[in-house]
Amino acid sequence: MPDPKRALKNEVHVWLVQPASWRHAFDQDGLILSADERAAADEFTLEHLRERYTIAHCAVRRLLSLYADTPPGSWVFRRGKRGRPRIAGDSGLRFSLSYGDDLIAVAITRDVGLGIDIVSTRRRVDAMQIAEHAFAPNEIAELRSMGAESVRDRFFDYWALKEAYAKATGAGFWDKPRRYAFSFPRQGAVAFRHDGNEDGGQWQFVLASAPRDHRLAVAVRIGFGRPRNIVARIAPGGESIALGADRKR
C-alpha cells in the first residue's frame, strides 16, 4: 500500500470497515477510545449497536494515524454541528463516518469539506412517503415515473447523496433538504443544484455500489480546484477495492 501520508494529496480515501474482521484483528481495541466515547458506547442498550459504535470509532482513530504521527489513542475530537466529531486543532485532516448494516465507511482527505454516507439497499422503507417530505420536486417526479423496484434503487441514490452533502456542510439531513436537488444527466455523472447561495459547481459527488448490497455516496467541497481521486480500500488490511460501477440510468 502506498504511503498514505504522501498519497492523500488530491485524493479522498474511502475505507470500508468489516466489523467481524476488525474485531478479530484488534481484540480489546476499545481501550484506545476516550472516556467520552466509551460513555457514548455504553448508552446503547443493544449489544450489536454498542459494538458497532466501538469498532467504528476505533477504526477512525487507527485510520487517521496512518496519515499523521499521532497514536490512535491520542486523537482529540470536538463536536461540531449536529454533534458530529471533528479533529481538534489544525491538522488539516478531514474525515467523515457512516454506518451501513454490516459495513462501516470512513472517508479521509485534507483541507476541504467532506461527507460520506453508506446505506444498505436491503432496508425496508416507504420510499415515496419519505421522498414527499425530504426530496426536491424533480427528484419526486423521477421516482413517480418509475416502477417499484427502480423506485427503491433511485431512492437510495438520492438518500445517500443528500446525507453525504449534509455531513460535508455540517448540517442535518432535515435542514431544508428540498432546497437542493440531484439529477443524473448521463451514466456515472451526478448533477447538483441549490436554491440558495451554494454554487453547485464547487462540489464533487461520487455515487457507487459497495459490497453486501450497499450504496455509497461521497461529497467533497472542492471549490474551484480539481476533482479529487476517490481511492477505496478494505480495513483492516488495506487491500484496494474497486467500488461498483454506477448502474445504468
mmCIF file of C-alpha atoms in Angstrom:
data_model
loop_
_atom_site.group_PDB
_atom_site.id
_atom_site.type_symbol
_atom_site.label_atom_id
_atom_site.label_comp_id
_atom_site.label_asym_id
_atom_site.label_seq_id
_atom_site.Cartn_x
_atom_site.Cartn_y
_atom_site.Cartn_z
ATOM 1 C CA MET A 1 0.000 0.000 0.000
ATOM 2 C CA PRO A 2 1.421 3.445 -0.902
ATOM 3 C CA ASP A 3 2.448 5.720 1.955
ATOM 4 C CA PRO A 4 -0.902 7.296 2.975
ATOM 5 C CA LYS A 5 0.793 10.474 4.210
ATOM 6 C CA ARG A 6 2.059 11.181 0.704
ATOM 7 C CA ALA A 7 -0.765 9.641 -1.308
ATOM 8 C CA LEU A 8 -3.567 11.670 0.273
ATOM 9 C CA LYS A 9 -2.805 14.841 -1.680
ATOM 10 C CA ASN A 10 -5.592 15.421 -4.218
ATOM 11 C CA GLU A 11 -7.294 12.207 -3.122
ATOM 12 C CA VAL A 12 -10.143 11.073 -0.922
ATOM 13 C CA HIS A 13 -9.514 7.730 0.738
ATOM 14 C CA VAL A 14 -12.604 5.661 1.441
ATOM 15 C CA TRP A 15 -12.106 2.858 3.932
ATOM 16 C CA LEU A 16 -14.706 0.103 4.143
ATOM 17 C CA VAL A 17 -14.523 -1.496 7.565
ATOM 18 C CA GLN A 18 -15.770 -5.038 8.040
ATOM 19 C CA PRO A 19 -16.758 -5.266 11.730
ATOM 20 C CA ALA A 20 -16.141 -9.008 12.080
ATOM 21 C CA SER A 21 -12.649 -8.773 10.570
ATOM 22 C CA TRP A 22 -11.833 -5.702 12.638
ATOM 23 C CA ARG A 23 -12.944 -7.420 15.849
ATOM 24 C CA HIS A 24 -10.655 -10.359 15.101
ATOM 25 C CA ALA A 25 -7.646 -8.163 14.264
ATOM 26 C CA PHE A 26 -7.942 -5.731 17.172
ATOM 27 C CA ASP A 27 -9.133 -7.536 20.273
ATOM 28 C CA GLN A 28 -9.768 -5.172 23.215
ATOM 29 C CA ASP A 29 -9.490 -2.226 20.811
ATOM 30 C CA GLY A 30 -11.943 -0.173 22.863
ATOM 31 C CA LEU A 31 -9.094 0.763 25.195
ATOM 32 C CA ILE A 32 -7.943 3.426 22.705
ATOM 33 C CA LEU A 33 -11.242 5.301 22.948
ATOM 34 C CA SER A 34 -11.638 8.417 25.059
ATOM 35 C CA ALA A 35 -13.747 8.414 28.202
ATOM 36 C CA ASP A 36 -16.462 10.327 26.331
ATOM 37 C CA GLU A 37 -16.508 7.759 23.525
ATOM 38 C CA ARG A 38 -16.710 4.861 25.955
ATOM 39 C CA ALA A 39 -19.569 6.592 27.757
ATOM 40 C CA ALA A 40 -21.374 7.123 24.444
ATOM 41 C CA ALA A 41 -20.943 3.437 23.597
ATOM 42 C CA ASP A 42 -22.379 2.421 26.957
ATOM 43 C CA GLU A 43 -25.569 4.359 26.190
ATOM 44 C CA PHE A 44 -26.549 1.776 23.574
ATOM 45 C CA THR A 45 -28.807 -0.828 25.124
ATOM 46 C CA LEU A 46 -28.393 -3.295 22.248
ATOM 47 C CA GLU A 47 -25.069 -5.119 22.214
ATOM 48 C CA HIS A 48 -24.638 -5.145 18.429
ATOM 49 C CA LEU A 49 -25.130 -1.360 18.227
ATOM 50 C CA ARG A 50 -22.708 -0.781 21.087
ATOM 51 C CA GLU A 51 -20.129 -2.983 19.377
ATOM 52 C CA ARG A 52 -20.649 -1.280 16.020
ATOM 53 C CA TYR A 53 -20.126 2.153 17.575
ATOM 54 C CA THR A 54 -16.965 0.974 19.333
ATOM 55 C CA ILE A 55 -15.487 -0.589 16.197
ATOM 56 C CA ALA A 56 -16.332 2.460 14.079
ATOM 57 C CA HIS A 57 -14.692 4.947 16.418
ATOM 58 C CA CYS A 58 -11.655 2.734 16.965
ATOM 59 C CA ALA A 59 -11.347 2.423 13.188
ATOM 60 C CA VAL A 60 -11.456 6.201 12.761
ATOM 61 C CA ARG A 61 -8.610 6.582 15.257
ATOM 62 C CA ARG A 62 -6.426 3.879 13.721
ATOM 63 C CA LEU A 63 -7.062 5.042 10.163
ATOM 64 C CA LEU A 64 -6.306 8.689 10.954
ATOM 65 C CA SER A 65 -2.994 7.579 12.461
ATOM 66 C CA LEU A 66 -1.961 6.325 9.016
ATOM 67 C CA TYR A 67 -1.881 9.964 7.900
ATOM 68 C CA ALA A 68 -0.183 11.632 10.882
ATOM 69 C CA ASP A 69 2.385 10.930 13.581
ATOM 70 C CA THR A 70 -0.334 10.665 16.210
ATOM 71 C CA PRO A 71 -1.001 7.411 18.091
ATOM 72 C CA PRO A 72 -4.588 6.113 17.790
ATOM 73 C CA GLY A 73 -5.335 6.774 21.439
ATOM 74 C CA SER A 74 -4.078 10.370 21.317
ATOM 75 C CA TRP A 75 -6.541 11.910 18.877
ATOM 76 C CA VAL A 76 -8.746 14.600 20.399
ATOM 77 C CA PHE A 77 -12.137 15.323 18.863
ATOM 78 C CA ARG A 78 -14.564 18.192 19.218
ATOM 79 C CA ARG A 79 -18.263 18.079 18.466
ATOM 80 C CA GLY A 80 -19.352 20.218 15.539
ATOM 81 C CA LYS A 81 -22.825 20.998 14.311
ATOM 82 C CA ARG A 82 -25.306 18.215 14.958
ATOM 83 C CA GLY A 83 -22.818 16.544 17.294
ATOM 84 C CA ARG A 84 -20.579 15.186 14.564
ATOM 85 C CA PRO A 85 -16.959 14.687 15.661
ATOM 86 C CA ARG A 86 -14.130 16.642 14.086
ATOM 87 C CA ILE A 87 -10.433 16.693 14.817
ATOM 88 C CA ALA A 88 -9.370 19.288 17.377
ATOM 89 C CA GLY A 89 -6.576 21.601 16.290
ATOM 90 C CA ASP A 90 -5.336 22.370 12.800
ATOM 91 C CA SER A 91 -4.037 19.093 11.376
ATOM 92 C CA GLY A 92 -5.674 19.715 8.008
ATOM 93 C CA LEU A 93 -7.147 16.220 8.051
ATOM 94 C CA ARG A 94 -10.861 15.857 7.445
ATOM 95 C CA PHE A 95 -12.904 12.707 7.932
ATOM 96 C CA SER A 96 -16.483 11.504 7.717
ATOM 97 C CA LEU A 97 -18.057 8.361 9.164
ATOM 98 C CA SER A 98 -21.131 6.378 8.150
ATOM 99 C CA TYR A 99 -22.744 3.117 9.245
ATOM 100 C CA GLY A 100 -24.279 0.530 6.948
ATOM 101 C CA ASP A 101 -25.909 -2.693 8.106
ATOM 102 C CA ASP A 102 -22.719 -4.766 8.292
ATOM 103 C CA LEU A 103 -20.251 -2.321 6.774
ATOM 104 C CA ILE A 104 -18.752 0.908 8.102
ATOM 105 C CA ALA A 105 -17.406 3.626 5.802
ATOM 106 C CA VAL A 106 -14.748 6.185 6.712
ATOM 107 C CA ALA A 107 -13.641 8.881 4.255
ATOM 108 C CA ILE A 108 -10.435 10.861 4.815
ATOM 109 C CA THR A 109 -8.927 13.792 2.922
ATOM 110 C CA ARG A 110 -7.258 17.143 3.587
ATOM 111 C CA ASP A 111 -8.420 20.736 3.856
ATOM 112 C CA VAL A 112 -11.890 20.535 2.273
ATOM 113 C CA GLY A 113 -15.430 19.804 3.399
ATOM 114 C CA LEU A 114 -16.127 16.075 3.227
ATOM 115 C CA GLY A 115 -19.126 13.821 3.753
ATOM 116 C CA ILE A 116 -19.796 10.129 3.211
ATOM 117 C CA ASP A 117 -22.908 8.010 3.505
ATOM 118 C CA ILE A 118 -23.345 4.280 3.116
ATOM 119 C CA VAL A 119 -26.786 2.701 3.175
ATOM 120 C CA SER A 120 -27.975 -0.874 2.848
ATOM 121 C CA THR A 121 -30.393 -1.306 -0.027
ATOM 122 C CA ARG A 122 -31.938 -4.190 1.907
ATOM 123 C CA ARG A 123 -33.556 -1.743 4.319
ATOM 124 C CA ARG A 124 -37.325 -1.638 4.372
ATOM 125 C CA VAL A 125 -38.513 1.879 3.650
ATOM 126 C CA ASP A 126 -41.607 3.633 2.398
ATOM 127 C CA ALA A 127 -39.680 5.399 -0.333
ATOM 128 C CA MET A 128 -42.410 7.673 -1.636
ATOM 129 C CA GLN A 129 -43.613 8.749 1.796
ATOM 130 C CA ILE A 130 -40.111 9.824 2.801
ATOM 131 C CA ALA A 131 -39.479 11.427 -0.576
ATOM 132 C CA GLU A 132 -42.581 13.609 -0.292
ATOM 133 C CA HIS A 133 -41.097 15.219 2.831
ATOM 134 C CA ALA A 134 -37.390 15.252 2.023
ATOM 135 C CA PHE A 135 -36.802 15.306 -1.725
ATOM 136 C CA ALA A 136 -36.876 18.124 -4.261
ATOM 137 C CA PRO A 137 -39.699 18.292 -6.845
ATOM 138 C CA ASN A 138 -37.576 16.947 -9.718
ATOM 139 C CA GLU A 139 -36.440 14.023 -7.563
ATOM 140 C CA ILE A 140 -40.017 13.173 -6.592
ATOM 141 C CA ALA A 141 -41.129 13.430 -10.216
ATOM 142 C CA GLU A 142 -38.474 10.945 -11.303
ATOM 143 C CA LEU A 143 -39.476 8.471 -8.593
ATOM 144 C CA ARG A 144 -43.132 8.719 -9.633
ATOM 145 C CA SER A 145 -42.205 7.853 -13.210
ATOM 146 C CA MET A 146 -40.511 4.584 -12.222
ATOM 147 C CA GLY A 147 -41.565 1.041 -11.468
ATOM 148 C CA ALA A 148 -41.498 -0.254 -7.900
ATOM 149 C CA GLU A 149 -38.025 -1.838 -7.982
ATOM 150 C CA SER A 150 -36.458 1.122 -9.764
ATOM 151 C CA VAL A 151 -38.027 3.474 -7.217
ATOM 152 C CA ARG A 152 -36.172 1.720 -4.396
ATOM 153 C CA ASP A 153 -32.859 1.900 -6.235
ATOM 154 C CA ARG A 154 -33.206 5.563 -7.078
ATOM 155 C CA PHE A 155 -34.487 6.410 -3.576
ATOM 156 C CA PHE A 156 -31.283 5.091 -2.010
ATOM 157 C CA ASP A 157 -29.225 7.037 -4.562
ATOM 158 C CA TYR A 158 -30.868 10.296 -3.548
ATOM 159 C CA TRP A 159 -30.819 9.440 0.149
ATOM 160 C CA ALA A 160 -27.087 8.669 0.191
ATOM 161 C CA LEU A 161 -26.213 11.813 -1.781
ATOM 162 C CA LYS A 162 -28.295 14.058 0.467
ATOM 163 C CA GLU A 163 -26.809 12.529 3.617
ATOM 164 C CA ALA A 164 -23.260 12.929 2.290
ATOM 165 C CA TYR A 165 -23.899 16.567 1.370
ATOM 166 C CA ALA A 166 -25.439 17.321 4.767
ATOM 167 C CA LYS A 167 -22.412 15.854 6.523
ATOM 168 C CA ALA A 168 -19.986 17.814 4.348
ATOM 169 C CA THR A 169 -21.734 21.078 5.202
ATOM 170 C CA GLY A 170 -22.214 20.251 8.881
ATOM 171 C CA ALA A 171 -25.983 20.477 8.554
ATOM 172 C CA GLY A 172 -28.577 17.910 9.469
ATOM 173 C CA PHE A 173 -30.343 15.828 6.850
ATOM 174 C CA TRP A 174 -33.663 17.517 7.619
ATOM 175 C CA ASP A 175 -32.309 21.070 7.332
ATOM 176 C CA LYS A 176 -34.349 22.097 4.285
ATOM 177 C CA PRO A 177 -33.439 19.071 2.131
ATOM 178 C CA ARG A 178 -35.915 20.140 -0.557
ATOM 179 C CA ARG A 179 -33.818 23.230 -1.311
ATOM 180 C CA TYR A 180 -31.138 21.215 -3.066
ATOM 181 C CA ALA A 181 -31.560 18.630 -5.766
ATOM 182 C CA PHE A 182 -29.599 15.962 -7.556
ATOM 183 C CA SER A 183 -30.028 14.580 -11.042
ATOM 184 C CA PHE A 184 -28.207 12.181 -13.323
ATOM 185 C CA PRO A 185 -27.584 13.742 -16.757
ATOM 186 C CA ARG A 186 -25.659 10.713 -18.007
ATOM 187 C CA GLN A 187 -24.328 7.421 -16.724
ATOM 188 C CA GLY A 188 -21.804 7.930 -13.941
ATOM 189 C CA ALA A 189 -22.488 11.673 -13.632
ATOM 190 C CA VAL A 190 -24.175 13.443 -10.715
ATOM 191 C CA ALA A 191 -25.507 16.984 -11.149
ATOM 192 C CA PHE A 192 -26.245 19.244 -8.160
ATOM 193 C CA ARG A 193 -28.388 22.354 -7.841
ATOM 194 C CA HIS A 194 -29.085 24.511 -4.778
ATOM 195 C CA ASP A 195 -31.837 27.112 -4.493
ATOM 196 C CA GLY A 196 -29.782 29.201 -2.052
ATOM 197 C CA ASN A 197 -26.329 30.733 -2.354
ATOM 198 C CA GLU A 198 -24.479 27.441 -2.777
ATOM 199 C CA ASP A 199 -22.566 27.109 -6.058
ATOM 200 C CA GLY A 200 -23.146 23.572 -7.289
ATOM 201 C CA GLY A 201 -20.034 23.779 -9.447
ATOM 202 C CA GLN A 202 -17.854 23.851 -6.333
ATOM 203 C CA TRP A 203 -18.903 20.359 -5.324
ATOM 204 C CA GLN A 204 -17.817 16.893 -6.371
ATOM 205 C CA PHE A 205 -20.171 13.959 -5.842
ATOM 206 C CA VAL A 206 -19.438 10.282 -6.310
ATOM 207 C CA LEU A 207 -22.111 7.588 -6.174
ATOM 208 C CA ALA A 208 -21.269 3.891 -6.334
ATOM 209 C CA SER A 209 -22.231 0.394 -5.303
ATOM 210 C CA ALA A 210 -20.378 -1.097 -2.341
ATOM 211 C CA PRO A 211 -20.165 -4.704 -1.086
ATOM 212 C CA ARG A 212 -23.042 -6.500 0.633
ATOM 213 C CA ASP A 213 -25.840 -4.610 -1.139
ATOM 214 C CA HIS A 214 -24.817 -1.113 -0.080
ATOM 215 C CA ARG A 215 -24.908 2.212 -1.900
ATOM 216 C CA LEU A 216 -22.226 4.748 -1.107
ATOM 217 C CA ALA A 217 -22.032 8.479 -1.767
ATOM 218 C CA VAL A 218 -19.158 10.898 -1.220
ATOM 219 C CA ALA A 219 -19.467 14.695 -1.220
ATOM 220 C CA VAL A 220 -16.372 16.901 -1.486
ATOM 221 C CA ARG A 221 -16.355 20.707 -1.423
ATOM 222 C CA ILE A 222 -13.582 21.208 -3.973
ATOM 223 C CA GLY A 223 -14.201 24.928 -4.504
ATOM 224 C CA PHE A 224 -12.548 25.943 -7.747
ATOM 225 C CA GLY A 225 -9.983 23.155 -7.511
ATOM 226 C CA ARG A 226 -9.749 19.946 -9.476
ATOM 227 C CA PRO A 227 -11.879 16.921 -8.589
ATOM 228 C CA ARG A 228 -10.191 14.527 -6.209
ATOM 229 C CA ASN A 229 -9.466 10.905 -6.983
ATOM 230 C CA ILE A 230 -11.512 8.505 -4.877
ATOM 231 C CA VAL A 231 -9.423 5.572 -3.626
ATOM 232 C CA ALA A 232 -11.228 2.764 -1.798
ATOM 233 C CA ARG A 233 -9.658 0.177 0.498
ATOM 234 C CA ILE A 234 -10.769 -2.547 2.884
ATOM 235 C CA ALA A 235 -9.922 -2.242 6.581
ATOM 236 C CA PRO A 236 -8.210 -3.884 8.254
ATOM 237 C CA GLY A 237 -5.666 -4.973 5.684
ATOM 238 C CA GLY A 238 -5.533 -2.081 3.236
ATOM 239 C CA GLU A 239 -6.400 -4.049 0.102
ATOM 240 C CA SER A 240 -7.594 -1.883 -2.763
ATOM 241 C CA ILE A 241 -11.187 -2.351 -3.841
ATOM 242 C CA ALA A 242 -12.962 -1.094 -6.925
ATOM 243 C CA LEU A 243 -16.276 0.452 -5.993
ATOM 244 C CA GLY A 244 -19.022 -0.905 -8.214
ATOM 245 C CA ALA A 245 -19.690 0.955 -11.414
ATOM 246 C CA ASP A 246 -22.771 3.101 -11.250
ATOM 247 C CA ARG A 247 -25.935 1.449 -12.514
ATOM 248 C CA LYS A 248 -27.163 2.334 -15.964
ATOM 249 C CA ARG A 249 -29.547 5.237 -15.731
#
